[in-house]
CSV table of C-alpha atoms in Angstrom, one decimal:
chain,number,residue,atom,x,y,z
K,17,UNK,CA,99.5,60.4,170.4
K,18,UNK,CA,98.0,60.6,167.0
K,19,UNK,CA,94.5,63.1,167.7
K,20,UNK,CA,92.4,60.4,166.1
K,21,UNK,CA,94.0,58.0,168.7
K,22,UNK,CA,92.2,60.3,171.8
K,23,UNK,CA,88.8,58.9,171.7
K,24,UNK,CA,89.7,55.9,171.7
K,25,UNK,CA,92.5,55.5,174.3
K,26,UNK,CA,90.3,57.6,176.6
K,27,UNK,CA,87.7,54.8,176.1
K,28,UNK,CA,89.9,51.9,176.6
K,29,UNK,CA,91.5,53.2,179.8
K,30,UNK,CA,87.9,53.6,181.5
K,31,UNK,CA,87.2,49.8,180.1
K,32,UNK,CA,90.9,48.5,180.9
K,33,UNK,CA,90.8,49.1,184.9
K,34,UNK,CA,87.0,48.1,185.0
K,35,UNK,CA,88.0,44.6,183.5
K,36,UNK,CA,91.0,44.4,186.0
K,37,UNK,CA,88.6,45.2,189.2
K,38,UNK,CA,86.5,43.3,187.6
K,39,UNK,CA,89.5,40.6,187.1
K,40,UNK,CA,90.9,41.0,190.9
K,41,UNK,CA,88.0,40.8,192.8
K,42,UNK,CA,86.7,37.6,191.0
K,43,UNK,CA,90.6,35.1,191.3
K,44,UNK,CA,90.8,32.2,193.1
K,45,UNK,CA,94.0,33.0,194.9
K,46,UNK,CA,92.8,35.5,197.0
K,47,UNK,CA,93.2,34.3,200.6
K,48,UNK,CA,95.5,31.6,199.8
K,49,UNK,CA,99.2,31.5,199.6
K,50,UNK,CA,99.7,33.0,196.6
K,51,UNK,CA,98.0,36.6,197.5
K,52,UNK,CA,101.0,38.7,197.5
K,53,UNK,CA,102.6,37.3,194.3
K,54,UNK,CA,99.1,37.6,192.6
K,55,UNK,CA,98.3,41.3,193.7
K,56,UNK,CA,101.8,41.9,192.0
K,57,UNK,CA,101.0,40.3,188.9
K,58,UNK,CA,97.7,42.3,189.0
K,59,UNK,CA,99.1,45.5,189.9
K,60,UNK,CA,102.0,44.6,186.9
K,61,UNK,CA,99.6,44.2,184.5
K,62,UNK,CA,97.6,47.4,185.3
K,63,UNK,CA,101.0,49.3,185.4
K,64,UNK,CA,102.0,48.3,182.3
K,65,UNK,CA,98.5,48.6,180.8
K,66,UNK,CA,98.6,52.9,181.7
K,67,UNK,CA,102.0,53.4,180.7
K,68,UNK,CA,101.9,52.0,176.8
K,69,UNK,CA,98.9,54.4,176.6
K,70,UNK,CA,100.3,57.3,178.2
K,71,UNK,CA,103.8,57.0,176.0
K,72,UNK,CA,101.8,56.7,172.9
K,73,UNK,CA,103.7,59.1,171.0
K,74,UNK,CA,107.5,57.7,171.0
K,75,UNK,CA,109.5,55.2,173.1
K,76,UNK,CA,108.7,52.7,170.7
K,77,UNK,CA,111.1,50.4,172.4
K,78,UNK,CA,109.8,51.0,176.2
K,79,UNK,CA,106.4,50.7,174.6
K,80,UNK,CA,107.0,47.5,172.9
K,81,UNK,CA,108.2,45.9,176.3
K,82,UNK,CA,105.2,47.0,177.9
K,83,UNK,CA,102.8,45.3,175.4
K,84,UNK,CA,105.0,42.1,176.2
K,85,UNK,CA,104.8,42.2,180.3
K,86,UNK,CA,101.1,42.3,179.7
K,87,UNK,CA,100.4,39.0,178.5
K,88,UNK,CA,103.0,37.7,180.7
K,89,UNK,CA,101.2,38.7,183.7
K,90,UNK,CA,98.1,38.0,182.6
K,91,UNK,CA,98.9,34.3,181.5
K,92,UNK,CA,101.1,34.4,185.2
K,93,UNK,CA,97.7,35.1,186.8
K,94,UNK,CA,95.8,32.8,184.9
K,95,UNK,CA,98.6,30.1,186.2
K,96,UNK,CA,98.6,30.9,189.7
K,97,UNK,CA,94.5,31.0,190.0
K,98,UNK,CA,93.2,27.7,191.5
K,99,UNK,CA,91.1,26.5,188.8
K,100,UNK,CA,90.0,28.5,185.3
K,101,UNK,CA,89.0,31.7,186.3
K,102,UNK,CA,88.5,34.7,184.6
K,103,UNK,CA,92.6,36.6,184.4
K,104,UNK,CA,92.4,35.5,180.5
K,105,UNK,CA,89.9,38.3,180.1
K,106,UNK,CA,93.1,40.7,180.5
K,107,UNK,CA,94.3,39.3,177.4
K,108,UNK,CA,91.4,41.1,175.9
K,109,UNK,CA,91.6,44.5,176.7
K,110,UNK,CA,95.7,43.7,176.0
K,111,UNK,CA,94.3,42.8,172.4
K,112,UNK,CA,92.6,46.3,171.8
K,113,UNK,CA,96.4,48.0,172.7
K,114,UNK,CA,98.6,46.0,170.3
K,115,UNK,CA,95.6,46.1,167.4
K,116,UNK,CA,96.5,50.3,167.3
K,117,UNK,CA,99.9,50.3,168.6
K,118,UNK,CA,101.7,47.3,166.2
K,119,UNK,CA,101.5,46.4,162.1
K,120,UNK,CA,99.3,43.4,161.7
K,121,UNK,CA,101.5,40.8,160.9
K,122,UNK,CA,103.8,41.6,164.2
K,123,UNK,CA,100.8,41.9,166.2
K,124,UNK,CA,99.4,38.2,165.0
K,125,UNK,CA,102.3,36.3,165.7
K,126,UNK,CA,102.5,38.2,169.1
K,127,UNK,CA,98.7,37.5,169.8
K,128,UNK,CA,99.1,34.0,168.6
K,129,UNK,CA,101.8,33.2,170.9
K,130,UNK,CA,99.8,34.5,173.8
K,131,UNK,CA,96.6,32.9,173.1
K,132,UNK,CA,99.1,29.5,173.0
K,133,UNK,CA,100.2,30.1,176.3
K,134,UNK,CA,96.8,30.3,177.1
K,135,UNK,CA,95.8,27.0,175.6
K,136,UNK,CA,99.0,25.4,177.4
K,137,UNK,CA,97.6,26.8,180.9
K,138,UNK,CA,94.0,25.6,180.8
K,139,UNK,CA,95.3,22.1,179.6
K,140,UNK,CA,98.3,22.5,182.7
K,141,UNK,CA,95.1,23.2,184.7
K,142,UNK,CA,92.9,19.9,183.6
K,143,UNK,CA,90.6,21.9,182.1
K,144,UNK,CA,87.5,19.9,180.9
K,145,UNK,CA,87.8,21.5,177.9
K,146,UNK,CA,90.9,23.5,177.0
K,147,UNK,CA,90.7,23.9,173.2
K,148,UNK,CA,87.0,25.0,173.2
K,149,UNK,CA,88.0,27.4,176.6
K,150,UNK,CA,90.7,29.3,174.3
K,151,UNK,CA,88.7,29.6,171.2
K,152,UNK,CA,86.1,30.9,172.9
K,153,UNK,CA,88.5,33.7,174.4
K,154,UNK,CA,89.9,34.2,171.1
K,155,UNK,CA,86.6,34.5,169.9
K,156,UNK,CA,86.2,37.5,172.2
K,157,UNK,CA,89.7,38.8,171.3
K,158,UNK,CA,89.0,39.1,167.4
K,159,UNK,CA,86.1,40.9,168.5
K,160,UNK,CA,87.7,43.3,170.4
K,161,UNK,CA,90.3,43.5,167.8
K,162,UNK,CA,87.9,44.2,165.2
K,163,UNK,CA,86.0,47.1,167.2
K,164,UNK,CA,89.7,48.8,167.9
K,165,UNK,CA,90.5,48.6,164.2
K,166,UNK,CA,86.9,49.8,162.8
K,167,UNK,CA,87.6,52.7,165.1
K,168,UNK,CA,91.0,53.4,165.1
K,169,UNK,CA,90.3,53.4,161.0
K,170,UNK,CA,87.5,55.7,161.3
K,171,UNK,CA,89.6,58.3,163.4
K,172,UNK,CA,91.9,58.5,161.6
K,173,UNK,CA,89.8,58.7,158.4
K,174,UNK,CA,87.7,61.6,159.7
K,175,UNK,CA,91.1,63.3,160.6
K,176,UNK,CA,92.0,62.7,157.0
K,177,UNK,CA,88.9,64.2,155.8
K,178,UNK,CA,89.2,67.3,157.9
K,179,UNK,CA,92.8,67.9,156.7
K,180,UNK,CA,91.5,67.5,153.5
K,181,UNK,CA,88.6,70.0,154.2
K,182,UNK,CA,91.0,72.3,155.3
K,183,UNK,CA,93.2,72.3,151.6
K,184,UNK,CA,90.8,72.7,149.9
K,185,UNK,CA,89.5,75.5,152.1
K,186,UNK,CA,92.2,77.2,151.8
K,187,UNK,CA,92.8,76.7,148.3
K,188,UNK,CA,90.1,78.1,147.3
K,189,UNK,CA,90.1,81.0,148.9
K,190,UNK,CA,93.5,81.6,147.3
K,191,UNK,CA,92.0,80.4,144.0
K,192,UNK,CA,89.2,82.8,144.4
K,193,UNK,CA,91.3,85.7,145.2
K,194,UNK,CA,93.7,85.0,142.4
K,195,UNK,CA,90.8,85.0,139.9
K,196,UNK,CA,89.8,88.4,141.5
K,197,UNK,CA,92.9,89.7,141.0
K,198,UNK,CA,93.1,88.6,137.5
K,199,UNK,CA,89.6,90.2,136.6
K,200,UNK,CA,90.9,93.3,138.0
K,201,UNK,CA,93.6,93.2,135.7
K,202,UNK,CA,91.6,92.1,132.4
K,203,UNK,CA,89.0,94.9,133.2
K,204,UNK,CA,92.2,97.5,133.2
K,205,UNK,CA,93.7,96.8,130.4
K,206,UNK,CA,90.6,96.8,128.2
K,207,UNK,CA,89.8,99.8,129.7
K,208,UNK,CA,93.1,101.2,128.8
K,209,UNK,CA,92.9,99.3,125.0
K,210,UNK,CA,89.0,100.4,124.4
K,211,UNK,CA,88.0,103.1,125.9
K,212,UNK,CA,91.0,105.0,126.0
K,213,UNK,CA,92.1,105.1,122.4
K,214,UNK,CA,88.5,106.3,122.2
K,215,UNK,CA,88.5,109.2,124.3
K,216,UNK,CA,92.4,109.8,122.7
K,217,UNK,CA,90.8,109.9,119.6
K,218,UNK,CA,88.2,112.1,120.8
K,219,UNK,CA,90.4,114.7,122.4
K,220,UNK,CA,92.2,115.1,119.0
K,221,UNK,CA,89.1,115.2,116.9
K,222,UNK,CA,88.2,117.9,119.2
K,223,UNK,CA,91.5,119.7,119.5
K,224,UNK,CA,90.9,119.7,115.1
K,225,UNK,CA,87.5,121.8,115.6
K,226,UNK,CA,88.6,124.1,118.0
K,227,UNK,CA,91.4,124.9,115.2
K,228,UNK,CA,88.6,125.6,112.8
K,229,UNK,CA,88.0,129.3,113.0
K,230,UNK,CA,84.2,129.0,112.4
K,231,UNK,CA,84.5,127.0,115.5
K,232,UNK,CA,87.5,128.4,117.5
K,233,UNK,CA,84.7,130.8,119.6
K,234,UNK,CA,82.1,128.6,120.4
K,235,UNK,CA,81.7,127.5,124.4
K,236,UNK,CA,80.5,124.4,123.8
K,237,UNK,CA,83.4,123.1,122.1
K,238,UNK,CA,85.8,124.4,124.8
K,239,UNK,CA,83.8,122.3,127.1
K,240,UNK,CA,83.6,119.3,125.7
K,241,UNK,CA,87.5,119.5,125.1
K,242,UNK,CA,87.6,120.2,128.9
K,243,UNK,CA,85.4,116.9,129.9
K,244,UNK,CA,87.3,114.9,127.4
K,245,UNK,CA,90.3,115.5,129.2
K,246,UNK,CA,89.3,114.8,132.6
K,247,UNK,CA,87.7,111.7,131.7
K,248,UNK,CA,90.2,110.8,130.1
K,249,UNK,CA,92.3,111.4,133.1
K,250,UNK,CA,89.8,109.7,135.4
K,251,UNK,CA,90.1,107.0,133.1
K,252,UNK,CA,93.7,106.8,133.7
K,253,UNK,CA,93.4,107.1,137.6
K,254,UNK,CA,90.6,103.9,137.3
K,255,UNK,CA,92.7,101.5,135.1
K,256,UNK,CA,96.4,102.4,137.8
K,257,UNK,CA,93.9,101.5,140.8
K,258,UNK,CA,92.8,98.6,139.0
K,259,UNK,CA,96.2,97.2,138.3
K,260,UNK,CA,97.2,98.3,141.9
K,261,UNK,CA,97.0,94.8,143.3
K,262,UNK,CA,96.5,94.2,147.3
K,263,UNK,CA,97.5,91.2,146.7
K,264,UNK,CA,96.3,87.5,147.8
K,265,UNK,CA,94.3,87.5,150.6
K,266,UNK,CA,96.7,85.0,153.0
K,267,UNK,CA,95.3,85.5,155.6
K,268,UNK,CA,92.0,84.3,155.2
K,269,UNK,CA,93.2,81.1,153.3
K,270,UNK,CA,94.9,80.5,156.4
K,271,UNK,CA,92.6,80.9,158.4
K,272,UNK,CA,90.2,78.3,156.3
K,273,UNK,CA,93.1,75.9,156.5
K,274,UNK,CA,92.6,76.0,160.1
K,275,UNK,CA,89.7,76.0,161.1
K,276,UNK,CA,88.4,72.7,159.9
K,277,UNK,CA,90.8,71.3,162.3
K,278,UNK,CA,90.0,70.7,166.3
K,279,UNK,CA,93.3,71.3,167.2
K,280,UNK,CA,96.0,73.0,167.4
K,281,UNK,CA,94.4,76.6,167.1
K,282,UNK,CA,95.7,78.8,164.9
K,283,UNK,CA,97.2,82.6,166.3
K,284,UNK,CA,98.0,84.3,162.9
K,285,UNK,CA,100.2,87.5,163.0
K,286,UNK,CA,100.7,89.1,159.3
K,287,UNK,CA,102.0,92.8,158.6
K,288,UNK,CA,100.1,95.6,157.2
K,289,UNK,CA,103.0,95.8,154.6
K,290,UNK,CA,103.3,91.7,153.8
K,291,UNK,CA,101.8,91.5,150.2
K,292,UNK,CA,101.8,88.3,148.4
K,293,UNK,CA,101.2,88.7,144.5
K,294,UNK,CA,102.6,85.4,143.4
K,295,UNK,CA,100.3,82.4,144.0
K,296,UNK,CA,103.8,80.0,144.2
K,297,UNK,CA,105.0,82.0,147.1
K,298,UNK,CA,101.6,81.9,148.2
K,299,UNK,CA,101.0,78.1,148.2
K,300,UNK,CA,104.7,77.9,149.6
K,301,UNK,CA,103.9,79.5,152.6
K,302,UNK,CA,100.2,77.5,152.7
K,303,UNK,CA,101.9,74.1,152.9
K,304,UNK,CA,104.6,75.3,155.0
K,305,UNK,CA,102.1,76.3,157.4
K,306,UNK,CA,99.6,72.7,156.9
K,307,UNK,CA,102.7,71.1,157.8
K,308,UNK,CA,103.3,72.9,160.9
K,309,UNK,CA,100.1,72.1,162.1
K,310,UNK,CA,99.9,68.4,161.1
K,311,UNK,CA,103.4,67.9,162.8
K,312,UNK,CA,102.4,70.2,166.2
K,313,UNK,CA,99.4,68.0,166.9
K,314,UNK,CA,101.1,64.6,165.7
K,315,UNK,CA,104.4,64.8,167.7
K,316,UNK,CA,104.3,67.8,170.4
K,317,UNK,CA,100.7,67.4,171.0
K,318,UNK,CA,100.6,71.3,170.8
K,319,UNK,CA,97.0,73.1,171.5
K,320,UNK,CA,98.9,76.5,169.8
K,321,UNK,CA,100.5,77.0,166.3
K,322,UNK,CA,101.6,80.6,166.6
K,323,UNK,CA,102.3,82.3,163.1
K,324,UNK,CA,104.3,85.6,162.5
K,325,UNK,CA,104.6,86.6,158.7
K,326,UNK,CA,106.7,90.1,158.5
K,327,UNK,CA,108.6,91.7,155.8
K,328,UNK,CA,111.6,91.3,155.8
K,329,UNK,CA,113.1,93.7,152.7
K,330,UNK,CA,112.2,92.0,149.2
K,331,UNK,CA,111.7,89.2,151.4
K,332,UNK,CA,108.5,87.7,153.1
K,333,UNK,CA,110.0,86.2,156.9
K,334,UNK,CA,107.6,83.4,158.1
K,335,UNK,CA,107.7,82.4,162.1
K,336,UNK,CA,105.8,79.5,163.5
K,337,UNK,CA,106.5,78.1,166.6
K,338,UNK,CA,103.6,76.0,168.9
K,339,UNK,CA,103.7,75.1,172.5
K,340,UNK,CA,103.8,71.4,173.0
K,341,UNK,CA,107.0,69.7,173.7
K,342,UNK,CA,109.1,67.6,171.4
K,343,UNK,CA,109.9,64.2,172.3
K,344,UNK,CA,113.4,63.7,170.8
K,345,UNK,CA,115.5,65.4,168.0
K,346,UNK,CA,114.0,67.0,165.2
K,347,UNK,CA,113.7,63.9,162.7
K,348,UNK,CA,112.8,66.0,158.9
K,349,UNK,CA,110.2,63.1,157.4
K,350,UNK,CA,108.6,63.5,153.9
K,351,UNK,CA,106.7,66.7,154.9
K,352,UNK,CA,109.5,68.5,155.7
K,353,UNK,CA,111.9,67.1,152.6
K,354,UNK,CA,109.2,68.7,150.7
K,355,UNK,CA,108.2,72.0,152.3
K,356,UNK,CA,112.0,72.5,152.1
K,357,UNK,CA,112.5,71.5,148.6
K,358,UNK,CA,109.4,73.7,147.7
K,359,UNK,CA,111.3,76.8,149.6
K,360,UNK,CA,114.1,76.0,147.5
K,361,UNK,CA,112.8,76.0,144.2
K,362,UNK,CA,111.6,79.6,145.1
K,363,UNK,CA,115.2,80.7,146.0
K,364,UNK,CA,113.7,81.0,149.9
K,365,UNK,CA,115.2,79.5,153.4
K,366,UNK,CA,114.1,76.6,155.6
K,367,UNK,CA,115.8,76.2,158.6
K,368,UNK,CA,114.3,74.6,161.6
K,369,UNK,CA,114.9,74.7,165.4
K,370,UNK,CA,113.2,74.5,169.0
K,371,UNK,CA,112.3,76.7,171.4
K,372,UNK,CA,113.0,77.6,174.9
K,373,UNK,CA,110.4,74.9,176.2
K,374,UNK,CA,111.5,72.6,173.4
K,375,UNK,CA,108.5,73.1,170.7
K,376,UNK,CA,109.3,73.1,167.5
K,377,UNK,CA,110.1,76.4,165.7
K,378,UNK,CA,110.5,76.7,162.0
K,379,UNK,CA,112.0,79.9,160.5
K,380,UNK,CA,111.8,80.7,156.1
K,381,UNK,CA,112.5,83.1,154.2
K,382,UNK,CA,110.5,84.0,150.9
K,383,UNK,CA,111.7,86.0,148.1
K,384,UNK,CA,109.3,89.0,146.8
K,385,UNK,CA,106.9,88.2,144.0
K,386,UNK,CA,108.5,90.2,141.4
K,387,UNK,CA,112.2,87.9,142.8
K,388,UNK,CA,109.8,84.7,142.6
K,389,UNK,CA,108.9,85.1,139.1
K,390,UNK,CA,112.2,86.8,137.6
């Protein structure tokens, strides 16, 4: 079940089996002949109703014949009631399933057809008023279906915002460090350019007085021959620590571009020696690990994503595995195409896999930096 989906389906279960109480204790039938084959209906209905929910994520085709016994029982209760009662209401709460579960033009011809069987019933049933009895259920039912789609929409929106949050998060910690990085690297070479052909040009200015024999004995010229050149090998020592690079801080971007999220949790494990210089291999492994998470929570319903980056040689190994549960085969959508095709272009390997309790496992490989950009 899609996270945004949660709220929602929690709310409608609670709402579902008050409306059916409500529904069961207020038939007609009750008492009469028509008790046992009505409590089955009821109890159908209310079977039906839990299951669709619970298999939210897959079993499209188990789900889709469950959002077709509902009506049927409910327009079978509505049938076997002694006069107009109140079993349309279940058609209601049946509405709010198929709003979030079908695409809108299967879901109106659907609905349509059930709120016609409806109409056919209360006219079966000499109601006084059929017509103006159904559109005043279906009243109720675009109401309901309107309420389902505003929030259903607005789940999934503030899902979409917190993904988005979480890019750009990350990406600009990455950006930031990347920046750092090349600061450091401007600073050292004008150091190197400026101030060291200075102090050069120092040293030998002062190596040309010493040579001077008016000169040669005096102490303060050996000195400042001796401070030119340790400055000017402290210079040196600056402008290699400078160009020394730690490299981008993955970590923390990876960190930001989990956090926004309310689940799965992250577990990062990185190496002391894993150093990522090259901000492709760097993004590569960013949106390998984005896609992890927005699959773990969209189709194993994972609380987990566990995250091993090692070094593996001239090569960066990245692990991720979570601990939901797949339901099915591994089916490689657009996400996966393209984390796969990014891996690619960087000479790296995708391969992916499950693990002993079935969650989903992806393995890459990453060439070095300097192999990256080569």
């Amino acid at each position: 079940m899609h996270p945004s989906l949660r709220p929602l389906m929690h709310t409608l279960v609670v709402a579902g089996v008050v409306t059916w109480l409500a529904v069961a204790l207020s038939l007609h039938f009750l008492g009469e002949t028509h008790v046992a084959l009505g409590w089955g209906l009821l109890l159908l209905f209310l079977a039906a109703f839990l299951a669709e929910i619970l298999l939210r994520e897959g079993h499209a085709a188990l789900r889709a014949g469950l959002l077709l016994v509902e009506p049927a029982a409910a327009l079978a209760l509505m049938w076997l009631d002694a006069r107009p009662g109140t079993a349309q209401v279940l058609l209601i709460v049946w509405i709010t399933q198929v709003v979030t579960a079908w695409k809108p033009l299967r879901a109106l011809l659907v609905v349509a057809a059930a709120d016609v069987g409806m109409y056919l019933v209360f006219a079966a049933q000499d109601h006084p008023a059929p017509l103006v009895a159904s559109l005043l259920n279906v009243g109720f039912q675009i109401f309901a279906a309107l309420c389902a789609h505003y929030a259903d929409s607005a789940g999934q929106s503030r899902d979409l915002l917190a993904r988005v949050n979480a890019d750009l998060l990350a990406t600009r910690a990455l950006l930031a460090d990347s920046a750092r990085d090349a600061e450091r690297v401007r600073m050292a070479r004008e150091l190197h350019d400026v101030a060291g052909h200075k102090l050069t040009a120092m040293t030998l200015n002062l190596r040309a007085l010493a040579a001077d024999p008016q000169l040669a004995g005096r102490e303060e010229v050996r000195v400042s021959q001796q401070l030119a050149r340790e400055l000017l090998g402290d210079l040196r020592g600056v402008v290699q620590a400078l160009r020394d690079s730690r490299g981008l801080d993955l970590a923390t971007a990876l960190r930001a571009l989990a956090a926004p999220l309310p689940r799965p949790s992250l577990q990062l494990a990185m190496g002391d020696d894993v150093q990522v210089t090259d901000p492709a291999v760097a993004e590569a492994i960013l949106r390998l690990v984005q896609e992890a998470l927005t699959n773990s929570a969209r189709h194993a319903d994972a609380d987990v994503v566990r995250v091993r980056l090692a070094r593996d040689g001239d090569a960066i190994a990245v692990h991720i595995e979570d601990d939901g549960r797949l339901r099915g085969a591994i089916r490689e959508g657009n996400g996966l195409a393209g984390m796969r095709e990014r891996i690619t272009a960087l000479r790296g390997e995708l391969s992916l896999g499950t693990g002993a309790r079935g969650a989903l496992r992806i393995e890459a490989r990453l060439p070095s930096a300097r192999e990256a950009t080569s």
